Short mmCIF file of C-alpha atoms and ligand atoms in Angstrom, two decimals:
data_model
loop_
_atom_site.label_atom_id
_atom_site.label_comp_id
_atom_site.label_asym_id
_atom_site.label_seq_id
_atom_site.Cartn_x
_atom_site.Cartn_y
_atom_site.Cartn_z
CA MET A 234 -0.08 0.05 0.11
CA ASN A 235 1.35 3.47 -0.84
CA LYS A 236 2.23 5.38 2.19
CA ASP A 237 1.88 8.79 0.78
CA HIS A 238 -0.11 11.20 3.20
CA LEU A 239 -3.83 10.95 2.44
CA THR A 240 -3.50 10.04 -1.24
CA LEU A 241 -5.98 7.96 -3.23
CA THR A 242 -3.95 4.88 -4.28
CA ASP A 243 -5.06 1.26 -4.72
CA THR A 244 -8.68 0.24 -5.17
CA ALA A 245 -10.89 -2.22 -3.22
CA LYS A 246 -13.39 -4.27 -5.21
CA LEU A 247 -16.85 -4.71 -4.06
CA PHE A 248 -19.12 -7.29 -5.51
CA ILE A 249 -22.93 -6.96 -5.23
CA ASN A 250 -24.59 -9.90 -6.81
CA ASP A 251 -22.65 -10.40 -10.10
CA LYS A 252 -21.55 -6.75 -10.41
CA GLU A 253 -18.21 -5.40 -9.53
CA PHE A 254 -17.58 -2.08 -8.30
CA ASP A 255 -14.06 -0.47 -7.80
CA LEU A 256 -13.69 1.74 -4.63
CA PRO A 257 -10.66 3.96 -4.12
CA THR A 258 -8.67 3.60 -0.97
CA THR A 259 -7.13 6.43 1.28
CA VAL A 260 -4.20 5.82 3.42
CA GLY A 261 -3.11 7.71 6.49
CA SER A 262 0.34 8.77 7.62
CA GLU A 263 0.26 5.85 10.06
CA ASP A 264 -0.74 3.46 7.20
CA GLU A 265 -4.41 3.47 8.28
CA VAL A 266 -6.40 2.46 5.32
CA GLY A 267 -9.77 3.67 4.60
CA ILE A 268 -12.13 2.54 1.68
CA ASP A 269 -13.79 5.70 0.23
CA ILE A 270 -17.37 4.95 -0.28
CA SER A 271 -18.39 8.59 -0.95
CA GLN A 272 -19.79 7.55 -4.39
CA LEU A 273 -20.99 4.13 -3.40
CA ARG A 274 -24.69 5.13 -3.25
CA ASN A 275 -24.36 7.06 -6.75
CA LYS A 276 -22.89 4.04 -8.29
CA THR A 277 -24.61 1.03 -6.62
CA GLY A 278 -27.74 2.45 -4.83
CA ALA A 279 -26.52 0.86 -1.64
CA ILE A 280 -25.28 2.51 1.59
CA THR A 281 -22.89 1.01 4.19
CA PHE A 282 -24.48 0.07 7.43
CA ASP A 283 -22.39 0.64 10.66
CA SER A 284 -24.40 1.09 14.04
CA GLY A 285 -22.38 3.18 16.18
CA TYR A 286 -19.88 4.11 13.54
CA GLY A 287 -17.29 1.54 14.79
CA ASN A 288 -15.84 1.22 11.37
CA THR A 289 -16.77 4.54 9.85
CA GLY A 290 -14.11 7.28 9.25
CA SER A 291 -15.93 10.54 9.37
CA CYS A 292 -13.06 12.82 8.32
CA GLN A 293 -9.37 13.22 7.67
CA SER A 294 -7.65 14.68 10.53
CA SER A 295 -4.04 15.45 11.49
CA ILE A 296 -4.64 16.11 15.23
CA THR A 297 -4.64 13.00 17.30
CA PHE A 298 -3.60 9.42 16.56
CA ILE A 299 -4.70 6.37 18.43
CA ASP A 300 -3.61 2.81 17.95
CA GLY A 301 -6.06 0.94 20.16
CA GLU A 302 -4.33 -2.35 19.75
CA LYS A 303 -1.05 -1.12 20.72
CA GLY A 304 -2.22 1.42 23.28
CA ILE A 305 -0.94 4.41 21.69
CA LEU A 306 -2.12 8.00 21.87
CA ARG A 307 -0.19 10.88 20.14
CA TYR A 308 -1.17 14.56 19.93
CA ARG A 309 0.23 16.18 16.71
CA GLY A 310 2.75 13.22 16.62
CA TYR A 311 4.11 13.68 20.40
CA PRO A 312 3.46 10.59 22.57
CA ILE A 313 0.94 11.28 25.44
CA GLU A 314 3.62 9.71 27.87
CA GLU A 315 6.15 12.50 26.94
CA LEU A 316 3.63 15.21 26.95
CA ALA A 317 2.15 14.19 30.41
CA GLU A 318 5.96 14.33 31.64
CA LYS A 319 7.45 17.41 29.98
CA SER A 320 4.63 19.77 28.96
CA ASN A 321 1.79 21.76 30.52
CA PHE A 322 -1.84 22.19 29.65
CA ILE A 323 -1.36 25.76 27.93
CA ASP A 324 1.56 24.02 25.81
CA VAL A 325 -0.65 21.04 24.71
CA SER A 326 -3.66 23.37 24.10
CA PHE A 327 -1.59 25.48 21.73
CA LEU A 328 -0.11 22.34 20.02
CA LEU A 329 -3.53 20.79 19.53
CA ILE A 330 -5.17 24.02 18.13
CA PHE A 331 -2.35 25.54 16.07
CA GLY A 332 -0.48 22.30 15.07
CA HIS A 333 3.01 22.98 16.58
CA LEU A 334 4.71 23.30 19.98
CA PRO A 335 4.70 27.15 20.69
CA ASN A 336 8.04 28.86 20.90
CA LYS A 337 8.68 31.11 24.00
CA ALA A 338 7.22 34.13 22.36
CA GLU A 339 4.05 32.44 21.28
CA LEU A 340 3.61 30.75 24.57
CA GLU A 341 4.03 33.92 26.49
CA ARG A 342 1.39 35.65 24.21
CA PHE A 343 -1.11 32.75 24.49
CA HIS A 344 -0.69 32.85 28.23
CA PHE A 345 -1.06 36.56 28.26
CA GLN A 346 -4.23 36.31 26.14
CA LEU A 347 -5.65 33.49 28.09
CA THR A 348 -5.31 35.44 31.45
CA HIS A 349 -6.62 38.71 30.03
CA HIS A 350 -9.85 37.16 28.67
CA SER A 351 -10.79 34.97 31.73
CA LEU A 352 -13.40 37.47 33.03
CA ILE A 353 -17.00 36.67 32.09
CA HIS A 354 -19.38 39.65 31.39
CA GLU A 355 -20.97 40.71 34.66
CA ASP A 356 -24.42 40.17 33.14
CA MET A 357 -23.70 36.41 32.85
CA LYS A 358 -23.59 36.12 36.58
CA LYS A 359 -27.36 36.66 36.58
CA PHE A 360 -27.85 33.61 34.65
CA PHE A 361 -26.19 31.63 37.47
CA GLU A 362 -28.66 33.03 39.96
CA GLY A 363 -31.53 31.43 37.95
CA PHE A 364 -30.34 27.77 38.45
CA PRO A 365 -31.49 25.90 41.46
CA PRO A 366 -28.61 24.88 43.68
CA THR A 367 -29.18 21.16 42.86
CA ALA A 368 -28.55 21.80 39.07
CA HIS A 369 -25.96 19.49 37.41
CA PRO A 370 -22.97 21.78 36.74
CA MET A 371 -22.63 20.13 33.31
CA GLY A 372 -25.93 21.63 32.52
CA ILE A 373 -24.97 24.95 33.75
CA LEU A 374 -21.70 24.62 31.75
CA SER A 375 -23.35 23.90 28.55
CA ALA A 376 -26.15 26.66 28.85
CA MET A 377 -23.41 29.18 29.83
CA VAL A 378 -21.11 28.39 26.76
CA SER A 379 -24.08 28.44 24.43
CA SER A 380 -24.93 31.92 26.03
CA LEU A 381 -21.38 33.26 25.17
CA SER A 382 -22.73 33.43 21.55
CA ALA A 383 -25.18 36.20 22.66
CA PHE A 384 -22.16 38.22 24.16
CA TYR A 385 -19.81 37.69 21.09
CA PRO A 386 -22.33 37.09 18.15
CA GLU A 387 -19.64 37.02 15.49
CA ALA A 388 -18.14 33.55 16.80
CA GLY A 389 -18.45 31.84 13.24
CA TYR A 390 -15.29 31.14 11.29
CA ASP A 391 -14.35 34.78 10.42
CA ALA A 392 -11.52 37.39 11.19
CA ASP A 393 -12.15 36.95 15.11
CA VAL A 394 -11.79 33.32 15.23
CA GLU A 395 -8.69 33.16 17.11
CA LEU A 396 -10.02 35.75 19.55
CA ASN A 397 -13.09 33.64 20.17
CA ILE A 398 -11.08 30.52 20.60
CA VAL A 399 -8.95 32.34 23.35
CA ARG A 400 -12.11 33.76 24.87
CA LEU A 401 -13.63 30.30 25.14
CA LEU A 402 -10.46 28.60 26.43
CA ALA A 403 -10.04 31.59 29.10
CA LYS A 404 -13.58 31.78 30.17
CA LEU A 405 -14.53 28.02 30.59
CA LYS A 406 -12.62 27.56 33.71
CA THR A 407 -14.26 30.83 35.26
CA ILE A 408 -17.80 29.47 34.28
CA ALA A 409 -16.90 26.01 35.59
CA ALA A 410 -15.67 27.53 38.86
CA PHE A 411 -18.60 29.95 39.20
CA SER A 412 -21.08 27.10 38.68
CA TYR A 413 -19.53 25.30 41.66
CA LYS A 414 -19.47 28.33 43.95
CA LYS A 415 -23.09 28.68 43.09
CA SER A 416 -23.88 25.12 43.87
CA ILE A 417 -22.49 25.47 47.47
CA GLY A 418 -23.73 28.98 47.90
CA GLN A 419 -20.37 30.76 48.23
CA PRO A 420 -19.42 33.93 46.62
CA TYR A 421 -17.65 33.85 43.41
CA VAL A 422 -13.97 34.15 43.21
CA TYR A 423 -12.72 36.14 40.26
CA PRO A 424 -9.85 34.84 38.12
CA ARG A 425 -6.05 35.91 38.89
CA ASN A 426 -3.75 36.69 36.18
CA ASP A 427 -0.59 35.74 38.30
CA LEU A 428 -1.55 32.21 38.50
CA SER A 429 -1.15 29.20 35.98
CA TYR A 430 -4.26 27.84 34.28
CA SER A 431 -4.74 25.04 36.69
CA ALA A 432 -3.92 26.96 39.79
CA ASP A 433 -6.37 29.76 38.78
CA MET A 434 -9.03 27.24 38.20
CA LEU A 435 -8.36 25.68 41.88
CA ASN A 436 -8.20 29.13 43.39
CA MET A 437 -11.61 30.14 41.89
CA MET A 438 -12.96 26.74 43.25
CA PHE A 439 -11.49 26.82 46.78
CA ALA A 440 -10.57 30.35 47.87
CA VAL A 441 -13.06 31.99 50.22
CA PRO A 442 -12.97 35.76 51.27
CA SER A 443 -12.45 34.80 54.95
CA GLU A 444 -9.11 33.25 55.02
CA PRO A 445 -5.81 33.13 52.79
CA TYR A 446 -5.71 30.33 50.43
CA GLU A 447 -2.79 29.08 48.38
CA VAL A 448 -3.18 26.29 45.83
CA PRO A 449 -0.95 23.37 46.76
CA LYS A 450 1.65 22.66 44.18
CA VAL A 451 0.92 18.86 44.15
CA VAL A 452 -2.87 19.62 43.46
CA GLU A 453 -1.95 22.13 40.77
CA GLU A 454 0.37 19.66 39.02
CA ALA A 455 -2.23 16.92 39.36
CA LEU A 456 -5.05 18.99 37.62
CA ASP A 457 -2.53 20.07 34.92
CA LEU A 458 -1.69 16.37 34.20
CA LEU A 459 -5.40 15.42 34.16
CA LEU A 460 -6.23 18.29 31.87
CA ILE A 461 -3.30 17.08 29.40
CA LEU A 462 -4.45 13.48 29.41
CA HIS A 463 -7.99 14.54 28.56
CA ALA A 464 -7.14 17.15 25.87
CA ASP A 465 -8.13 15.19 22.71
CA HIS A 466 -9.18 11.79 21.58
CA GLU A 467 -9.97 11.93 18.02
CA GLN A 468 -13.49 11.14 16.89
CA ASN A 469 -15.25 10.10 20.01
CA CYS A 470 -18.96 10.89 20.91
CA SER A 471 -18.46 14.49 22.04
CA THR A 472 -15.89 15.50 19.38
CA SER A 473 -17.91 14.04 16.73
CA THR A 474 -20.84 16.01 17.93
CA VAL A 475 -18.84 19.32 17.78
CA ARG A 476 -18.04 18.39 14.41
CA MET A 477 -21.50 17.41 13.48
CA VAL A 478 -23.00 20.65 14.86
CA GLY A 479 -20.20 22.82 13.53
CA SER A 480 -20.51 21.32 9.97
CA SER A 481 -23.94 23.28 9.75
CA GLU A 482 -21.59 26.40 10.31
CA ALA A 483 -23.06 26.82 13.78
CA ASN A 484 -20.82 29.20 15.74
CA LEU A 485 -17.99 28.09 17.83
CA PHE A 486 -19.87 28.36 21.22
CA ALA A 487 -23.07 26.62 19.96
CA SER A 488 -20.69 23.72 18.70
CA ILE A 489 -18.76 23.46 21.88
CA SER A 490 -21.94 23.71 23.95
CA SER A 491 -23.19 20.62 22.07
CA GLY A 492 -20.02 18.71 22.71
CA ILE A 493 -20.37 19.28 26.37
CA CYS A 494 -23.87 17.83 26.38
CA ALA A 495 -22.56 14.63 24.55
CA LEU A 496 -19.75 14.34 27.06
CA TRP A 497 -22.28 14.41 30.00
CA GLY A 498 -23.53 10.85 29.30
CA PRO A 499 -22.38 7.99 31.62
CA LEU A 500 -21.02 5.91 28.79
CA HIS A 501 -18.63 8.97 28.00
CA GLY A 502 -17.40 11.54 30.17
CA GLY A 503 -20.02 11.02 32.84
CA ALA A 504 -18.32 7.77 33.55
CA ASN A 505 -15.76 9.33 35.84
CA GLN A 506 -18.55 10.37 38.23
CA GLN A 507 -20.30 7.02 37.79
CA VAL A 508 -17.04 5.03 38.73
CA ILE A 509 -16.83 7.00 42.20
CA GLN A 510 -20.50 6.22 42.75
CA MET A 511 -20.05 2.55 41.92
CA LEU A 512 -16.95 2.18 44.22
CA GLU A 513 -18.75 3.92 46.97
CA LYS A 514 -21.66 1.52 46.51
CA ILE A 515 -19.34 -1.39 46.78
CA LYS A 516 -17.59 -0.04 49.83
CA ASN A 517 -21.01 0.61 51.57
CA ASP A 518 -22.04 -2.93 50.65
CA GLY A 519 -19.14 -4.32 52.71
CA GLY A 520 -16.42 -4.03 49.99
CA ASP A 521 -17.09 -7.41 48.41
CA TYR A 522 -15.89 -6.36 45.02
CA LYS A 523 -15.98 -10.05 43.74
CA LYS A 524 -19.94 -9.86 44.10
CA TYR A 525 -19.70 -6.71 41.52
CA ILE A 526 -17.29 -8.38 39.08
CA ASN A 527 -19.86 -11.36 39.01
CA LEU A 528 -22.65 -8.85 38.65
CA ALA A 529 -20.82 -7.32 35.62
CA LYS A 530 -20.42 -10.75 34.10
CA ASP A 531 -24.20 -11.44 34.47
CA ARG A 532 -25.72 -10.40 31.42
CA GLU A 533 -29.29 -10.20 33.03
CA SER A 534 -28.11 -7.79 35.63
CA LYS A 535 -27.44 -4.77 33.19
CA PHE A 536 -24.68 -3.93 35.72
CA LYS A 537 -21.43 -2.67 34.07
CA LEU A 538 -18.08 -2.11 35.70
CA MET A 539 -17.86 1.72 35.00
CA GLY A 540 -14.61 2.91 34.07
CA PHE A 541 -13.92 -0.34 32.11
CA GLY A 542 -13.98 -1.12 28.44
CA HIS A 543 -13.38 1.19 25.48
CA ARG A 544 -14.40 1.34 21.76
CA VAL A 545 -10.94 1.89 20.67
CA TYR A 546 -8.46 0.59 23.12
CA LYS A 547 -8.32 -3.12 23.03
CA ASN A 548 -5.04 -3.67 25.01
CA PHE A 549 -4.69 -0.87 27.53
CA ASP A 550 -5.64 2.80 27.73
CA PRO A 551 -2.14 4.70 27.87
CA ARG A 552 -4.03 7.46 30.06
CA ALA A 553 -5.25 4.92 32.47
CA LYS A 554 -1.76 3.64 33.07
CA ILE A 555 -0.27 7.09 33.68
CA LEU A 556 -3.13 7.87 36.07
CA LYS A 557 -2.82 4.77 37.93
CA GLY A 558 0.86 5.61 38.55
CA SER A 559 -0.22 9.15 39.56
CA ALA A 560 -3.00 8.20 41.81
CA ASP A 561 -0.65 6.54 44.39
CA ARG A 562 1.78 9.48 44.18
CA VAL A 563 -0.80 12.24 44.55
CA LEU A 564 -2.76 10.69 47.43
CA SER A 565 0.43 10.07 49.42
CA GLU A 566 1.70 13.46 48.78
CA ILE A 567 -1.62 15.04 49.81
CA GLY A 568 -1.93 12.66 52.53
CA VAL A 569 -5.07 11.18 51.81
CA LYS A 570 -5.76 7.38 52.39
CA ASP A 571 -8.78 6.54 50.29
CA PRO A 572 -10.38 3.07 50.63
CA LEU A 573 -11.96 3.44 47.16
CA LEU A 574 -8.50 3.29 45.61
CA ASP A 575 -7.80 -0.11 47.18
CA ILE A 576 -11.21 -1.36 45.98
CA ALA A 577 -10.39 -0.05 42.45
CA LYS A 578 -7.03 -1.80 42.40
CA ASN A 579 -8.72 -5.06 43.57
CA LEU A 580 -11.40 -4.64 40.76
CA GLU A 581 -8.82 -4.08 38.28
CA GLU A 582 -6.60 -7.08 39.50
CA ILE A 583 -9.44 -9.56 39.29
CA ALA A 584 -11.00 -8.20 36.12
CA LEU A 585 -7.70 -8.43 34.17
CA LYS A 586 -7.43 -12.05 35.16
CA ASP A 587 -11.00 -13.00 34.32
CA GLU A 588 -11.88 -14.82 31.11
CA PHE A 589 -15.14 -12.61 30.72
CA PHE A 590 -13.01 -9.19 30.71
CA ILE A 591 -10.09 -10.92 28.71
CA GLU A 592 -12.35 -12.32 25.99
CA ARG A 593 -14.07 -8.91 25.32
CA LYS A 594 -10.78 -7.12 25.82
CA LEU A 595 -12.13 -4.95 28.48
CA TYR A 596 -9.46 -2.82 30.39
CA PRO A 597 -9.62 0.24 32.79
CA ASN A 598 -10.15 3.36 30.89
CA VAL A 599 -9.03 6.98 31.78
CA ASP A 600 -12.11 7.40 33.89
CA PHE A 601 -11.27 4.50 36.21
CA TYR A 602 -8.53 6.41 38.34
CA SER A 603 -9.25 9.97 37.37
CA GLY A 604 -12.13 10.19 39.88
CA ILE A 605 -10.00 8.94 42.83
CA ILE A 606 -7.54 11.74 42.03
CA TYR A 607 -10.14 14.37 41.68
CA ARG A 608 -11.73 13.24 45.04
CA ALA A 609 -8.19 13.50 46.87
CA MET A 610 -7.93 16.99 45.33
CA GLY A 611 -11.15 17.85 47.07
CA ILE A 612 -13.21 18.23 43.86
CA PRO A 613 -16.87 17.16 44.39
CA THR A 614 -18.16 14.16 42.45
CA ASN A 615 -20.67 16.08 40.27
CA MET A 616 -17.80 18.38 39.17
CA PHE A 617 -15.88 15.58 37.69
CA THR A 618 -17.19 15.56 34.18
CA VAL A 619 -16.83 19.37 34.19
CA MET A 620 -13.15 18.80 34.86
CA PHE A 621 -13.15 16.49 31.86
CA ALA A 622 -14.76 19.22 29.75
CA LEU A 623 -12.13 21.75 30.73
CA GLY A 624 -9.48 19.34 29.68
CA ARG A 625 -11.32 18.26 26.50
CA LEU A 626 -11.78 21.91 25.31
CA PRO A 627 -8.75 22.42 23.29
CA GLY A 628 -9.34 19.15 21.41
CA TRP A 629 -12.82 20.24 20.51
CA ILE A 630 -11.62 23.55 19.43
CA ALA A 631 -8.89 21.99 17.35
CA GLN A 632 -11.08 19.72 15.69
CA TRP A 633 -13.79 22.33 15.02
CA LYS A 634 -11.12 24.65 13.47
CA GLU A 635 -9.72 21.79 11.36
CA MET A 636 -13.21 21.02 9.96
CA ARG A 637 -13.86 24.78 9.07
CA GLU A 638 -10.55 24.96 7.43
CA THR A 639 -10.94 21.88 5.34
CA PRO A 640 -11.73 22.75 1.60
CA GLY A 641 -15.05 21.52 0.43
CA ALA A 642 -16.14 20.23 3.90
CA ARG A 643 -19.84 19.20 3.74
CA ILE A 644 -22.64 19.27 6.31
CA TYR A 645 -22.61 16.04 8.21
CA ARG A 646 -25.66 14.11 7.05
CA PRO A 647 -25.64 10.37 7.67
CA ARG A 648 -27.96 8.01 5.74
CA GLN A 649 -30.25 5.19 7.33
CA ILE A 650 -31.76 1.96 6.57
CA TYR A 651 -35.64 2.51 7.09
CA THR A 652 -37.41 -0.35 8.93
CA GLY A 653 -40.78 1.21 9.56
CA GLU A 654 -44.08 0.78 8.02
CA THR A 655 -44.33 0.97 4.12
CA LYS A 656 -46.95 3.30 2.62
CA ARG A 657 -50.44 3.03 4.26
CA SER A 658 -53.58 5.32 4.08
CA PHE A 659 -54.57 7.65 6.86
CA VAL A 660 -57.25 6.30 9.29
CA PRO A 661 -59.97 8.89 10.43
CA LEU A 662 -60.18 9.26 14.19
CA GLU A 663 -63.57 7.63 14.47
CA LYS A 664 -62.28 4.47 12.65
CA ARG A 665 -59.19 3.83 14.83
N1 ACO B 982 -18.59 -3.83 32.03
C1 ACO B 982 -19.06 -5.11 31.64
N2 ACO B 982 -19.25 -5.54 30.52
C2 ACO B 982 -18.90 -4.70 29.67
C3 ACO B 982 -18.31 -3.38 29.84
C4 ACO B 982 -18.17 -3.00 31.26
N3 ACO B 982 -17.85 -1.83 31.67
N4 ACO B 982 -18.07 -2.62 28.83
C5 ACO B 982 -18.43 -3.51 27.70
N5 ACO B 982 -18.95 -4.74 28.21
C6 ACO B 982 -19.25 -6.00 27.54
C7 ACO B 982 -20.66 -5.71 26.68
O1 ACO B 982 -21.71 -5.96 27.52
C8 ACO B 982 -20.34 -6.58 25.51
O2 ACO B 982 -20.65 -7.90 25.93
P1 ACO B 982 -21.32 -8.86 25.00
O3 ACO B 982 -20.29 -9.16 23.77
O4 ACO B 982 -21.42 -10.22 25.63
O5 ACO B 982 -22.61 -8.29 24.63
C9 ACO B 982 -18.91 -6.24 25.08
O6 ACO B 982 -18.24 -6.06 26.53
C10 ACO B 982 -18.57 -5.32 24.11
O7 ACO B 982 -19.00 -4.08 24.72
P2 ACO B 982 -19.87 -3.08 23.81
O8 ACO B 982 -20.64 -2.22 24.76
O9 ACO B 982 -20.46 -3.52 22.45
O10 ACO B 982 -18.64 -2.04 23.40
P3 ACO B 982 -18.73 -0.60 22.99
O11 ACO B 982 -17.45 -0.29 22.19
O12 ACO B 982 -20.06 -0.30 22.18
O13 ACO B 982 -18.77 0.27 24.29
C11 ACO B 982 -18.09 1.52 26.11
C12 ACO B 982 -17.68 0.98 24.90
C13 ACO B 982 -19.36 2.42 26.05
C14 ACO B 982 -16.99 2.43 26.78
C15 ACO B 982 -18.48 0.38 27.12
O14 ACO B 982 -17.27 -0.49 27.31
C16 ACO B 982 -18.98 0.91 28.48
O15 ACO B 982 -20.23 1.17 28.59
N6 ACO B 982 -18.15 1.15 29.52
C17 ACO B 982 -18.60 1.65 30.95
C18 ACO B 982 -18.73 2.92 30.71
C19 ACO B 982 -17.35 3.76 30.57
O16 ACO B 982 -16.41 3.40 31.38
N7 ACO B 982 -17.32 4.73 29.72
C20 ACO B 982 -16.18 5.72 29.58
C21 ACO B 982 -15.46 5.38 28.21
S1 ACO B 982 -14.01 6.25 28.10
C22 ACO B 982 -14.42 7.83 27.76
O17 ACO B 982 -15.57 8.05 27.13
C23 ACO B 982 -13.72 8.90 28.29
#
């Protein structure tokens, strides 16, 4: 197969009954081969059927590479392990969005922009007042991001695109922290320009007017690591949602707001909250984790081991590997002993040896250990998915920007196989 980047090379052959059709192929820079079916319906009248899009490439992208079999994750070619060890979240955000690691001047400018756009319009504070204290912060986050389009109405792909990207990156953490303060009834803490991105977020969440507060270094570093590990993950549910909505040329804020909603679900970003709730349930039920392994194996029970399994990773999730190591370190440095960490490790150990999980290639994913670290940092469970959204934001923005910059990009519009009633006549009410 020709290795040239994204060129149409060899052809695949498709036989329908006796007829033969040639389909061009496309090859990625890591030798990933796609069969180009864009003309399939025109040529054959047939479409492909792929429930859940497990085998469907929806775009060509040069942002993130994943090899699920080998447990590889790279942003713009850089291995996640190296970025986790040597980089920081702002560096990684720039890399994802603009395609290269920033030099010193670029990084300083980016940091300056991100600090100087972190305030939200004072009128937006009134929106927070309208939510009940029990509102889930993901609902608030999504509504607030969508509301940004009322304050910056020109947020399409125009001359201001870079400014709006910076605004969104800078303001999301303020919105996230304000939604937390609102939920606990404390006064809002405004962003500070002298702090790093992660320290500022933590300061806005945990500082109170009555006493001095300094963000512990270990907590700041742990958050930065978590944000880096979540920053992009190619065409997952929320990212595809951002692209889908953005493909109609909906503005940046509307597109990202839809991604936040998609992330919220328990099968996606919401799993980090579910993992902790599951571990707590096991602990309160006497800590018998083997019972829950058996429950997960029982197809009738509908119980799933949250934080286990992944559509793409079929060997290990490299992010989970990094976080497992980090969980021990962070908890011991913060001085927290969490029985849930022991339950999680026991669950993992047993599951990895169990035929059910081995056969189905089910391994811990990024959410399995992230919640334990968030807990140790003092972040409440219902804020976990918000932290995920904060990390994923640069990835969503990069993917949205790439889509808008792709020449000839079309609105997303999948087909379907209709299985409903065939044509029938309307029945008047009295005859039904
Ligand atoms: N516990 C028990 N069994 C599981 C689990 C699990 N966590 N995950 C998958 N399985 C089983 C399925 O029941 C299925 O079994 P079967 O073949 O006997 O029917 C088999 O493994 C294949 O699973 P699918 O659901 O078909 O896999 P899919 O790729 O569609 O789903 C997903 C992947 C959604 C992540 C799934 O593994 C899951 O629900 N995991 C728990 C939720 C979770 O942790 N989500 C976070 C994912 S990471 C992220 O989004 C950041």
